[in-house]
């Protein structure tokens, strides 16, 4: 390089750090040409001469340069003389920019490679393809399915309750029927103003405002505000247009007769399902089939006017007509209530049967219950004791024993037996109601006087096995098949297991248990010429379309011959006549046949007879010369020893009197016959006192 060559770029010799006390911005009036190196006097430095760096020690030492302010160039491009404000000499030296003038960027051009273009295209196109494919799929393939799902999400389903069928008596009078009502519900999330809604509903629903407000401000989506609201109240609520308030079918079951027939009719639960009596036994028939309504709803669960509104109508239940007569039922229950009010009777039951059909005309017990109040009734009272409770019948069972003796030819009504007041039976001694000396009683007299000893003597002639067969033929030890739930079969032990004492007890109605309905069925067979017709309580079923179905008549069962039945009816009529045990069972104008019973009652506290009291009964039929009705009565008297002829027979007479009158039965056309009770009666000799000697039950 010669002397004339321009000075070499000395940027590398300059300090790389920017002085801290100089302004960072570049002066706007610096010359674009690179200044030449100048000497101290302002002349250009010779080529190759090294200009000392600013701040370097002049003595050649390598010490750290002092902080010297960087010279600030003047507007004409020459460095300003002096240092910072305030003057002072500074070292001379030219200002050198870091980058050569006119070269702000490197000379290398900005280029984009093919790989970058490719990945950019992928990042743009692939998401577009994914979105487009999804849109095509949703619109073309899943579109209908999604639309269906959206539609279904707007559909609300409401059940349409079927009206439960009515229960009527034989004349079409209602025991039970159902009327329309609604359950008022709400969706708290759709209620716009809970306080205002509660105030609007409180008087209509008879529910306190605080309670309604609490329900309407809950977190759930369904609350029940009131049940079984009548239609007129529902209409009033609908007129208010309250958002979020809805209605569901909630029919009301009504029992207009109250306790009358309640134990037969039964009751329903809150959901309308039968829980007792006919309501339970004919649940499927009475319930019907519920329908439903599907409605497209919008906000607030309000129906969309042009939306979907589809309904499957409910099919109402069928009507069940019973064989009961409300008038007879009412009178019978009134008379039983009087018996229960005597201070000694804790339970009284009765049943009335039609002799020729086996139909139940009336059935009930005291105390009873009102089906409409079943939820507030002692559960122990919600049954039907006439078909479910068993008891030892006592002397009313003697009719079966004597029927077997007559049918087997062991005796006839006028057969005379010498009857003592007591008899040995294994390890026990059985006596008549009152011990007495031997008496020559006829078989009629044995029944009329209710002699235990005479009946046991005849039973031994029949034999245990044959006696059991007759008992079972009359329906003892088996359910009657009546269309009511909870029926008991009673208790009758196999004769092979009878001990000597049991063989003596069964013929007189001890050691065997029956229901009131079973005893009535026994006497129905006797009154019906020896043919037993199982009792029934349902007359017909009428479907909603008017179709009437009559249940198949039960199969009659001949138990004894017509002659035996007639002879036995004659003997039973003697029980009610002079000298019998039940003169209080007589009904004016009608001939009556029947039998009393007084049996020891088992004491549940000790599972023994001591302190258990007695069950007194009377079962009979009238008119005896043309039987139409059977009435059975039994009274449970834990603290009394009164006999059936004294307390049960009068109840029988009152009920039978009304039954005959209500049924339009004409009075008997013939007088009651004279009965031979003893041998003397057969010969016409006077015995003195009541005919036939001592009587017992």
XYZ file of C-alpha atoms in Angstrom:
697
model
C 0.000 0.000 0.000
C 1.483 3.400 -1.049
C 1.333 6.799 0.564
C -1.518 7.837 -1.594
C -3.691 4.931 -0.682
C -6.604 5.721 1.532
C -6.138 4.948 5.176
C -7.023 1.359 6.223
C -10.202 0.733 8.102
C -9.271 0.836 11.737
C -12.596 -0.256 13.197
C -11.065 -3.221 14.805
C -8.736 -0.955 16.754
C -11.578 1.062 18.207
C -13.178 0.028 21.472
C -16.280 -2.177 20.933
C -18.150 -0.806 23.896
C -20.217 2.320 23.509
C -19.290 4.911 26.054
C -21.983 5.026 28.718
C -22.120 8.795 28.959
C -22.723 9.517 25.292
C -26.086 9.585 23.592
C -27.043 6.309 21.867
C -28.697 7.790 18.819
C -26.661 8.353 15.702
C -26.265 11.976 14.625
C -28.428 12.740 11.656
C -25.794 15.082 9.971
C -22.859 12.730 9.833
C -21.181 12.532 6.440
C -21.931 9.371 4.520
C -18.265 9.138 3.451
C -15.864 7.553 5.768
C -13.580 10.304 7.280
C -9.937 10.019 6.901
C -7.636 9.795 9.841
C -6.353 13.190 10.959
C -3.430 14.047 12.974
C -3.309 16.155 16.038
C -3.200 19.311 14.097
C -6.042 18.376 11.878
C -3.872 17.166 8.993
C -4.261 13.724 7.643
C -2.158 11.201 9.372
C 0.462 9.528 7.347
C -0.340 6.117 6.038
C 0.410 3.481 8.498
C 0.407 5.867 11.411
C -1.539 4.475 14.330
C -3.911 6.770 16.016
C -4.169 6.143 19.663
C -7.586 4.915 20.827
C -9.608 7.276 22.838
C -8.916 6.946 26.443
C -5.713 4.909 26.008
C -2.781 5.963 28.182
C -0.306 8.070 26.348
C 2.695 6.549 28.000
C 2.036 3.257 26.348
C 0.718 1.598 29.421
C -2.048 -0.963 29.014
C -4.115 0.308 31.848
C -7.916 0.508 31.649
C -8.867 3.602 29.697
C -10.536 6.332 31.589
C -14.140 7.100 30.876
C -13.833 9.810 28.329
C -16.887 11.278 26.698
C -17.184 10.341 23.106
C -16.771 13.351 20.831
C -20.052 14.560 19.437
C -19.822 15.665 15.853
C -21.053 19.073 14.816
C -23.684 19.692 12.175
C -20.934 20.192 9.515
C -19.491 16.814 10.221
C -16.453 17.984 12.256
C -16.122 16.819 15.753
C -17.191 19.312 18.386
C -14.424 20.807 20.461
C -14.634 20.340 24.117
C -16.321 17.779 26.319
C -19.542 17.837 28.003
C -21.456 20.927 28.822
C -19.162 23.338 30.594
C -16.255 23.194 28.190
C -12.871 21.678 28.651
C -10.331 20.280 26.232
C -10.863 16.868 24.682
C -8.658 14.582 22.760
C -8.885 15.028 19.064
C -9.970 12.109 16.927
C -12.419 11.323 14.133
C -15.860 9.628 14.711
C -15.972 6.223 13.061
C -19.392 4.519 12.466
C -19.610 0.770 13.092
C -21.065 0.009 9.647
C -19.638 1.444 6.447
C -21.676 4.170 4.897
C -24.374 3.000 2.511
C -24.280 -0.649 3.670
C -27.153 -1.317 6.029
C -27.619 -5.018 5.014
C -25.382 -7.678 3.811
C -25.279 -8.311 0.145
C -26.806 -11.815 0.487
C -30.451 -11.956 -0.801
C -33.328 -13.400 1.388
C -34.427 -16.739 -0.099
C -37.213 -19.291 0.895
C -36.493 -22.947 0.273
C -38.936 -25.506 -1.217
C -39.269 -27.348 2.154
C -40.659 -24.290 3.871
C -43.200 -23.766 1.099
C -44.267 -27.384 1.317
C -44.822 -27.384 5.100
C -46.653 -24.084 4.920
C -48.992 -25.528 2.341
C -49.585 -28.591 4.536
C -50.379 -26.455 7.600
C -52.975 -24.521 5.637
C -54.543 -27.220 3.486
C -54.814 -30.079 6.001
C -56.971 -28.187 8.571
C -59.166 -26.991 5.729
C -59.599 -30.548 4.527
C -60.460 -31.744 8.037
C -63.030 -29.008 8.564
C -64.530 -29.512 5.113
C -64.768 -33.272 5.558
C -66.468 -32.851 8.949
C -68.963 -30.395 7.500
C -69.751 -32.726 4.611
C -70.205 -35.597 7.064
C -72.470 -33.613 9.373
C -74.574 -32.230 6.553
C -74.733 -35.233 4.289
C -74.447 -38.280 6.541
C -75.271 -37.311 10.161
C -77.581 -34.474 9.333
C -80.844 -36.344 9.714
C -79.646 -38.132 12.831
C -78.532 -34.913 14.478
C -81.778 -33.224 13.550
C -83.659 -36.147 15.082
C -81.627 -35.918 18.268
C -82.231 -32.210 18.513
C -85.929 -32.772 18.044
C -85.987 -35.481 20.681
C -84.229 -33.210 23.137
C -87.132 -30.804 22.821
C -89.775 -33.462 23.388
C -91.371 -33.771 26.809
C -93.371 -36.882 27.702
C -96.337 -36.714 30.033
C -98.209 -39.803 31.314
C -101.949 -39.972 30.717
C -103.423 -41.879 33.639
C -106.255 -44.280 32.997
C -109.291 -43.829 35.183
C -109.586 -46.742 37.578
C -112.736 -48.769 37.155
C -115.619 -48.389 39.580
C -116.750 -50.950 42.157
C -120.531 -51.215 42.408
C -123.041 -53.162 44.440
C -125.560 -55.517 42.860
C -127.894 -52.610 42.050
C -125.222 -50.400 40.486
C -124.657 -48.218 43.531
C -120.997 -47.196 43.810
C -118.705 -48.409 46.531
C -115.679 -46.815 44.829
C -115.014 -44.702 41.748
C -112.351 -42.370 40.367
C -112.531 -38.728 39.255
C -110.067 -36.587 37.288
C -107.492 -34.591 39.200
C -103.970 -33.326 38.590
C -100.618 -33.207 40.287
C -99.142 -29.697 40.155
C -95.377 -29.780 39.584
C -92.679 -27.257 38.739
C -89.245 -26.972 37.173
C -87.396 -24.554 39.499
C -84.862 -23.761 36.770
C -87.660 -22.531 34.489
C -89.530 -20.507 37.099
C -88.880 -16.841 36.355
C -89.944 -15.318 39.667
C -90.221 -17.867 42.528
C -91.596 -15.376 45.056
C -94.296 -14.102 42.718
C -95.168 -17.644 41.638
C -95.470 -18.787 45.263
C -97.759 -15.894 46.104
C -99.965 -16.686 43.123
C -100.277 -20.393 44.052
C -100.572 -20.326 47.833
C -104.315 -19.714 47.992
C -105.155 -22.015 45.089
C -103.115 -24.954 46.409
C -103.617 -24.253 50.125
C -99.871 -24.496 50.659
C -97.904 -21.905 52.702
C -95.938 -19.333 50.717
C -92.680 -20.181 52.499
C -92.988 -23.837 51.594
C -93.732 -23.071 47.949
C -90.869 -20.570 47.734
C -88.429 -23.097 49.145
C -89.494 -25.682 46.563
C -89.367 -23.211 43.670
C -85.841 -22.031 44.520
C -84.292 -25.482 44.745
C -81.509 -26.819 42.549
C -83.495 -29.688 41.051
C -85.581 -29.783 37.914
C -88.713 -31.411 39.335
C -90.756 -30.749 42.466
C -94.328 -31.662 43.379
C -96.252 -28.677 44.694
C -99.635 -30.357 45.315
C -101.428 -33.624 44.616
C -104.935 -34.503 43.491
C -105.870 -30.943 42.590
C -109.422 -30.669 41.168
C -109.903 -29.615 37.520
C -111.367 -26.198 38.331
C -108.273 -25.298 40.356
C -106.027 -26.486 37.544
C -107.901 -24.243 35.113
C -107.402 -21.263 37.423
C -103.643 -21.919 37.642
C -103.325 -22.296 33.887
C -104.994 -18.912 33.401
C -102.172 -17.313 35.394
C -99.595 -18.345 32.771
C -96.855 -19.083 35.301
C -93.597 -20.181 33.687
C -92.203 -23.502 34.865
C -95.455 -24.729 36.449
C -96.655 -28.022 34.970
C -99.482 -30.517 35.466
C -99.689 -34.317 35.526
C -102.652 -36.652 35.805
C -103.284 -37.645 39.412
C -106.814 -39.137 39.676
C -108.639 -39.300 43.007
C -110.224 -42.505 44.283
C -113.468 -41.877 46.160
C -115.357 -44.181 48.536
C -118.819 -42.651 48.996
C -120.100 -45.292 51.423
C -117.272 -44.840 53.930
C -116.909 -47.870 56.184
C -119.891 -49.665 54.629
C -118.436 -52.557 52.670
C -114.932 -51.201 53.214
C -113.392 -54.517 54.225
C -114.709 -56.161 51.063
C -113.978 -53.282 48.695
C -110.481 -52.708 50.038
C -108.313 -49.649 49.405
C -105.594 -48.233 47.166
C -102.227 -46.676 47.845
C -101.110 -43.167 46.958
C -100.106 -44.312 43.490
C -103.595 -45.737 42.891
C -102.577 -49.389 43.164
C -104.949 -51.718 44.998
C -103.677 -52.842 48.382
C -106.629 -54.662 49.896
C -109.938 -56.366 49.222
C -111.440 -56.282 45.733
C -109.108 -53.379 44.883
C -106.164 -55.745 45.284
C -107.743 -58.933 43.965
C -108.908 -57.243 40.719
C -106.006 -54.831 40.312
C -105.358 -55.693 36.656
C -109.044 -55.433 35.795
C -109.652 -52.139 37.568
C -106.386 -50.365 36.726
C -106.714 -50.045 32.960
C -103.750 -49.040 30.769
C -102.045 -45.659 31.036
C -101.351 -43.613 27.920
C -98.818 -40.878 27.213
C -98.453 -37.527 25.443
C -95.308 -36.327 23.636
C -95.089 -32.554 23.209
C -92.344 -30.412 21.690
C -91.519 -27.699 24.184
C -89.436 -24.559 24.193
C -88.085 -22.379 26.954
C -89.867 -22.768 30.250
C -91.157 -26.169 29.083
C -93.981 -24.422 27.290
C -95.424 -26.278 24.271
C -94.398 -25.004 20.850
C -97.633 -24.183 18.971
C -96.536 -25.704 15.652
C -94.407 -28.413 17.246
C -94.980 -32.118 17.740
C -98.003 -33.076 19.835
C -98.659 -36.820 19.824
C -100.798 -38.818 22.238
C -101.459 -42.454 22.987
C -104.837 -42.454 24.729
C -105.268 -44.206 28.046
C -107.654 -47.137 28.330
C -109.792 -46.836 31.443
C -110.253 -49.763 33.804
C -113.232 -52.076 33.851
C -116.103 -51.813 36.296
C -116.508 -54.614 38.839
C -120.018 -55.286 40.097
C -120.256 -57.095 43.419
C -122.959 -59.354 44.787
C -123.240 -57.142 47.874
C -126.390 -55.197 48.640
C -125.526 -51.792 50.123
C -128.724 -51.580 52.153
C -128.240 -54.991 53.757
C -124.543 -54.237 54.235
C -125.361 -51.008 56.045
C -127.908 -52.590 58.406
C -125.627 -55.515 59.179
C -122.667 -53.262 60.008
C -124.858 -51.065 62.197
C -125.974 -54.111 64.172
C -122.410 -55.360 64.548
C -121.353 -51.945 65.835
C -124.048 -52.186 68.510
C -122.708 -55.578 69.562
C -119.158 -54.209 69.794
C -120.421 -51.424 72.032
C -121.695 -53.781 74.775
C -118.395 -53.626 76.672
C -117.586 -57.329 76.381
C -117.396 -57.895 72.617
C -114.063 -56.941 71.062
C -114.836 -58.202 67.577
C -118.051 -59.061 65.773
C -118.306 -60.587 62.288
C -121.204 -61.547 60.058
C -121.890 -62.729 56.525
C -125.091 -63.150 54.520
C -125.273 -65.715 51.684
C -127.853 -66.394 49.029
C -128.845 -70.016 49.558
C -129.338 -70.898 45.896
C -126.345 -69.109 44.348
C -123.760 -68.880 47.103
C -123.495 -65.133 46.444
C -122.344 -62.955 49.304
C -125.095 -60.426 50.024
C -123.276 -58.763 52.934
C -119.979 -59.283 54.706
C -118.233 -57.326 57.392
C -116.731 -57.036 60.842
C -116.565 -54.631 63.719
C -114.386 -52.638 63.975
C -114.088 -51.805 60.292
C -112.362 -49.012 58.398
C -112.989 -46.344 55.799
C -110.928 -47.079 52.655
C -110.469 -43.351 52.100
C -108.706 -43.164 55.481
C -106.710 -46.361 55.162
C -103.406 -44.518 55.500
C -104.434 -43.245 58.931
C -105.909 -46.548 60.138
C -104.271 -49.108 62.388
C -102.771 -51.696 59.987
C -104.230 -54.467 62.162
C -107.715 -53.343 61.100
C -107.082 -53.262 57.356
C -107.929 -56.904 56.741
C -111.199 -58.803 56.388
C -111.677 -61.054 59.449
C -114.636 -62.843 57.844
C -112.258 -64.620 55.462
C -108.908 -64.363 57.208
C -109.475 -64.886 60.955
C -110.119 -68.403 62.236
C -111.761 -69.511 65.461
C -113.028 -72.691 67.047
C -116.740 -72.717 66.141
C -118.046 -74.802 68.976
C -121.514 -76.313 68.800
C -122.389 -74.931 65.343
C -120.161 -77.736 64.035
C -122.508 -80.335 65.526
C -124.715 -79.936 62.439
C -121.955 -81.563 60.355
C -121.576 -84.440 62.810
C -125.306 -85.147 62.822
C -125.486 -84.818 59.026
C -122.832 -87.538 58.797
C -124.793 -89.723 61.228
C -127.995 -89.300 59.227
C -126.286 -89.850 55.874
C -124.453 -92.930 57.132
C -127.697 -94.376 58.508
C -126.386 -94.389 62.029
C -129.467 -92.548 63.286
C -132.636 -90.750 62.314
C -134.187 -87.614 63.807
C -136.345 -89.623 66.204
C -133.666 -92.129 67.228
C -133.418 -92.140 71.032
C -130.118 -92.257 72.907
C -129.585 -92.456 76.636
C -127.286 -89.521 77.198
C -125.354 -89.001 80.387
C -124.045 -85.595 81.464
C -120.413 -86.575 80.898
C -118.268 -88.990 78.883
C -114.675 -90.197 79.089
C -112.436 -89.241 76.150
C -108.941 -90.560 76.646
C -107.367 -88.744 79.546
C -110.131 -86.098 79.768
C -113.787 -86.049 80.675
C -116.131 -84.145 78.400
C -119.366 -82.839 79.856
C -122.445 -81.088 78.595
C -122.812 -77.397 79.368
C -124.476 -78.527 82.591
C -123.824 -81.979 83.988
C -127.004 -83.980 84.417
C -128.368 -87.415 84.981
C -128.943 -89.671 81.970
C -131.685 -88.433 79.662
C -133.390 -90.285 76.812
C -132.985 -87.726 74.079
C -133.880 -88.128 70.472
C -131.241 -87.160 67.907
C -133.343 -84.044 67.344
C -133.215 -83.396 71.074
C -129.440 -83.874 71.141
C -129.098 -81.102 68.557
C -131.787 -78.893 70.069
C -130.248 -79.164 73.544
C -126.711 -78.973 72.093
C -125.555 -82.044 74.007
C -121.814 -82.604 73.759
C -122.071 -86.140 75.099
C -124.840 -87.169 72.710
C -122.944 -85.730 69.713
C -119.752 -87.580 70.673
C -121.736 -90.811 70.973
C -123.035 -90.384 67.401
C -119.561 -89.407 66.092
C -118.090 -92.604 67.452
C -120.703 -94.524 65.497
C -119.698 -92.695 62.298
C -115.969 -93.158 62.842
C -113.127 -90.657 62.757
C -112.144 -91.206 59.140
C -115.689 -90.879 57.782
C -116.337 -87.844 59.947
C -113.241 -86.152 58.527
C -114.505 -86.867 55.011
C -117.797 -85.161 55.730
C -116.087 -82.205 57.338
C -113.942 -81.698 54.258
C -116.925 -82.199 51.942
C -118.663 -79.340 53.727
C -115.576 -77.183 53.058
C -113.865 -77.307 56.428
C -110.075 -77.139 56.156
C -110.057 -75.618 52.659
C -110.414 -72.163 51.165
C -113.840 -71.368 49.797
C -112.369 -69.749 46.694
C -114.125 -66.422 47.239
C -112.558 -63.622 45.155
C -110.896 -61.892 48.081
C -107.249 -61.808 49.177
C -105.973 -63.244 52.412
C -108.451 -66.086 52.781
C -107.582 -68.730 55.347
C -108.262 -72.423 54.871
C -108.863 -72.971 58.559
C -107.393 -75.879 60.508
C -108.482 -79.490 60.314
C -106.012 -82.165 61.341
C -105.985 -85.519 59.586
C -108.095 -88.029 61.491
C -105.199 -90.461 61.558
C -103.475 -88.087 63.943
C -106.425 -87.586 66.255
C -105.967 -88.614 69.828
C -108.941 -89.894 71.833
C -109.488 -86.448 73.278
C -109.172 -84.797 69.855
C -111.610 -87.329 68.395
C -114.084 -86.203 71.068
C -113.432 -82.479 70.566
C -113.696 -82.205 66.770
C -117.347 -83.397 66.541
C -118.415 -80.644 68.941
C -116.400 -77.885 67.250
C -113.268 -77.822 69.429
C -109.827 -78.691 68.079
C -110.864 -77.446 64.628
C -110.778 -73.855 63.310
C -112.879 -72.188 60.641
C -113.635 -68.745 59.255
C -117.032 -67.087 59.471
C -117.458 -67.559 55.720
C -116.700 -71.284 55.957
C -119.352 -71.775 58.617
C -121.897 -69.884 56.524
C -121.020 -72.109 53.555
C -121.680 -75.237 55.636
C -125.200 -74.085 56.414
C -125.766 -72.946 52.829
C -125.245 -76.569 51.767
C -127.763 -77.798 54.335
C -130.327 -75.171 53.299
C -129.761 -75.938 49.586
C -130.900 -79.559 49.796
C -127.412 -80.826 50.556
C -125.623 -79.065 47.662
C -122.787 -76.719 48.552
C -122.113 -73.830 46.181
C -118.802 -72.100 46.901
C -119.433 -68.478 47.888
C -118.745 -65.669 45.428
C -118.552 -61.900 45.834
C -118.250 -60.713 42.186
C -121.291 -60.609 39.932
C -119.878 -59.249 36.656
C -117.129 -57.213 35.003
C -117.948 -54.490 32.468
C -115.186 -53.374 30.090
C -114.848 -49.719 28.965
C -116.491 -50.592 25.649
C -119.550 -51.914 27.469
C -118.789 -55.606 27.136
C -120.127 -57.458 30.174
C -118.366 -60.579 31.388
C -119.978 -62.837 33.955
C -117.589 -65.058 35.912
C -118.147 -68.763 35.543
C -120.489 -70.085 38.190
C -118.687 -72.198 40.782
C -119.173 -75.933 40.498
C -121.827 -77.165 42.959
C -120.824 -79.998 45.280
C -123.331 -82.427 46.691
C -122.417 -83.161 50.251
C -125.429 -85.092 51.562
C -128.664 -86.294 50.098
C -131.736 -84.113 49.876
C -133.454 -86.290 52.486
C -130.608 -85.862 54.934
C -130.640 -82.100 54.312
C -134.398 -81.928 54.945
C -134.136 -83.981 58.137
C -131.282 -81.841 59.364
C -133.194 -78.621 58.573
C -136.094 -79.948 60.648
C -133.755 -80.698 63.545
C -132.104 -77.256 63.311
C -135.511 -75.605 63.446
C -136.005 -77.251 66.833
C -133.004 -75.280 68.138
C -134.963 -72.042 67.684
C -138.236 -73.480 68.977
C -139.478 -73.871 72.537
C -136.996 -75.866 74.583
C -134.129 -75.141 72.179
C -131.016 -73.091 72.912
C -131.838 -70.132 70.652
C -135.398 -68.856 70.961
C -133.948 -65.327 70.608
C -133.094 -66.137 66.984
C -136.762 -66.235 65.959
C -138.009 -63.785 63.294
C -141.676 -62.890 63.367
C -143.624 -64.393 60.489
C -140.794 -66.654 59.336
C -139.669 -70.100 60.297
C -135.979 -70.098 61.237
C -133.474 -72.948 61.485
C -130.008 -72.618 62.959
C -127.495 -73.543 65.599
C -125.775 -71.803 68.465
C -122.130 -72.165 69.409
C -120.036 -71.248 72.412
C -116.388 -72.255 72.157
C -113.434 -71.512 74.351
C -111.196 -68.857 72.878
C -107.468 -69.402 72.841
C -105.618 -66.910 74.986
C -102.762 -65.470 72.876
C -100.846 -64.468 76.006
C -100.332 -68.028 77.216
C -101.260 -70.014 74.099
C -103.835 -71.792 76.198
C -107.576 -71.579 76.955
C -107.247 -70.170 80.462
C -108.478 -66.583 80.564
C -109.225 -66.506 76.837
C -112.959 -66.072 77.161
C -115.339 -67.396 74.499
C -116.368 -67.017 70.897
C -120.144 -67.147 70.637
C -121.830 -67.908 67.332
C -125.130 -68.436 65.634
C -125.585 -69.644 62.067
C -128.983 -70.220 60.514
C -131.237 -69.839 57.488
C -134.768 -68.690 56.734
C -137.464 -69.324 55.872
C -136.859 -72.869 57.130
C -139.643 -74.208 54.918
C -138.183 -72.479 51.800
C -134.664 -71.305 52.586
C -133.494 -68.119 50.835
C -130.703 -66.668 52.955
C -128.033 -67.830 55.386
C -126.720 -65.522 58.102
C -123.662 -66.366 60.207
C -122.662 -64.295 63.247
C -119.737 -64.708 65.631
C -118.733 -62.519 68.560
C -115.346 -62.546 70.236
C -115.824 -61.974 73.959
C -112.587 -62.396 75.928
C -114.125 -61.435 79.284
C -117.562 -63.042 79.041
C -118.996 -66.544 79.340
C -122.376 -65.688 77.830
C -123.634 -68.298 75.391
C -124.344 -67.916 71.702
C -128.068 -68.171 72.178
C -127.966 -65.173 74.469
C -125.739 -62.690 72.540
C -125.209 -63.933 68.974
C -128.763 -65.115 68.258
C -130.321 -61.643 68.682
C -127.812 -60.160 66.205
C -128.714 -62.933 63.750
C -132.433 -62.213 64.149
C -132.049 -58.475 63.459
C -129.927 -59.010 60.362
C -132.109 -61.826 59.004
C -135.264 -59.788 59.537
C -133.955 -56.990 57.342
C -132.577 -59.379 54.727
C -135.922 -61.103 54.304
C -137.798 -57.819 54.149
C -135.331 -56.186 51.759
C -135.329 -59.278 49.570
C -139.095 -59.303 49.369
C -139.353 -62.806 50.803
C -142.935 -63.683 51.681
C -143.575 -64.942 55.215
C -143.773 -68.635 55.868
C -147.058 -70.168 54.834
C -146.970 -72.983 57.367
C -146.535 -73.132 61.117
C -143.465 -74.551 62.787
C -143.845 -78.279 63.460
C -143.851 -79.867 66.893
C -140.558 -81.509 67.791
C -139.907 -84.695 69.683
C -137.024 -83.888 71.974
C -137.215 -86.848 74.336
C -138.666 -90.314 74.384
C -141.633 -88.916 76.283
C -142.319 -86.468 73.481
C -142.513 -89.371 71.089
C -145.094 -91.119 73.239
C -146.888 -87.872 74.059
C -146.186 -88.166 77.787
C -145.721 -84.966 79.646
C -142.233 -84.452 80.924
C -142.929 -81.264 82.871
C -140.954 -78.070 82.521
C -139.351 -77.148 79.245
C -139.617 -79.941 76.728
C -136.682 -82.261 76.613
C -134.986 -81.502 79.911
C -131.841 -79.413 80.453
C -130.429 -77.466 77.564
C -126.853 -76.448 76.908
C -124.715 -74.936 74.234
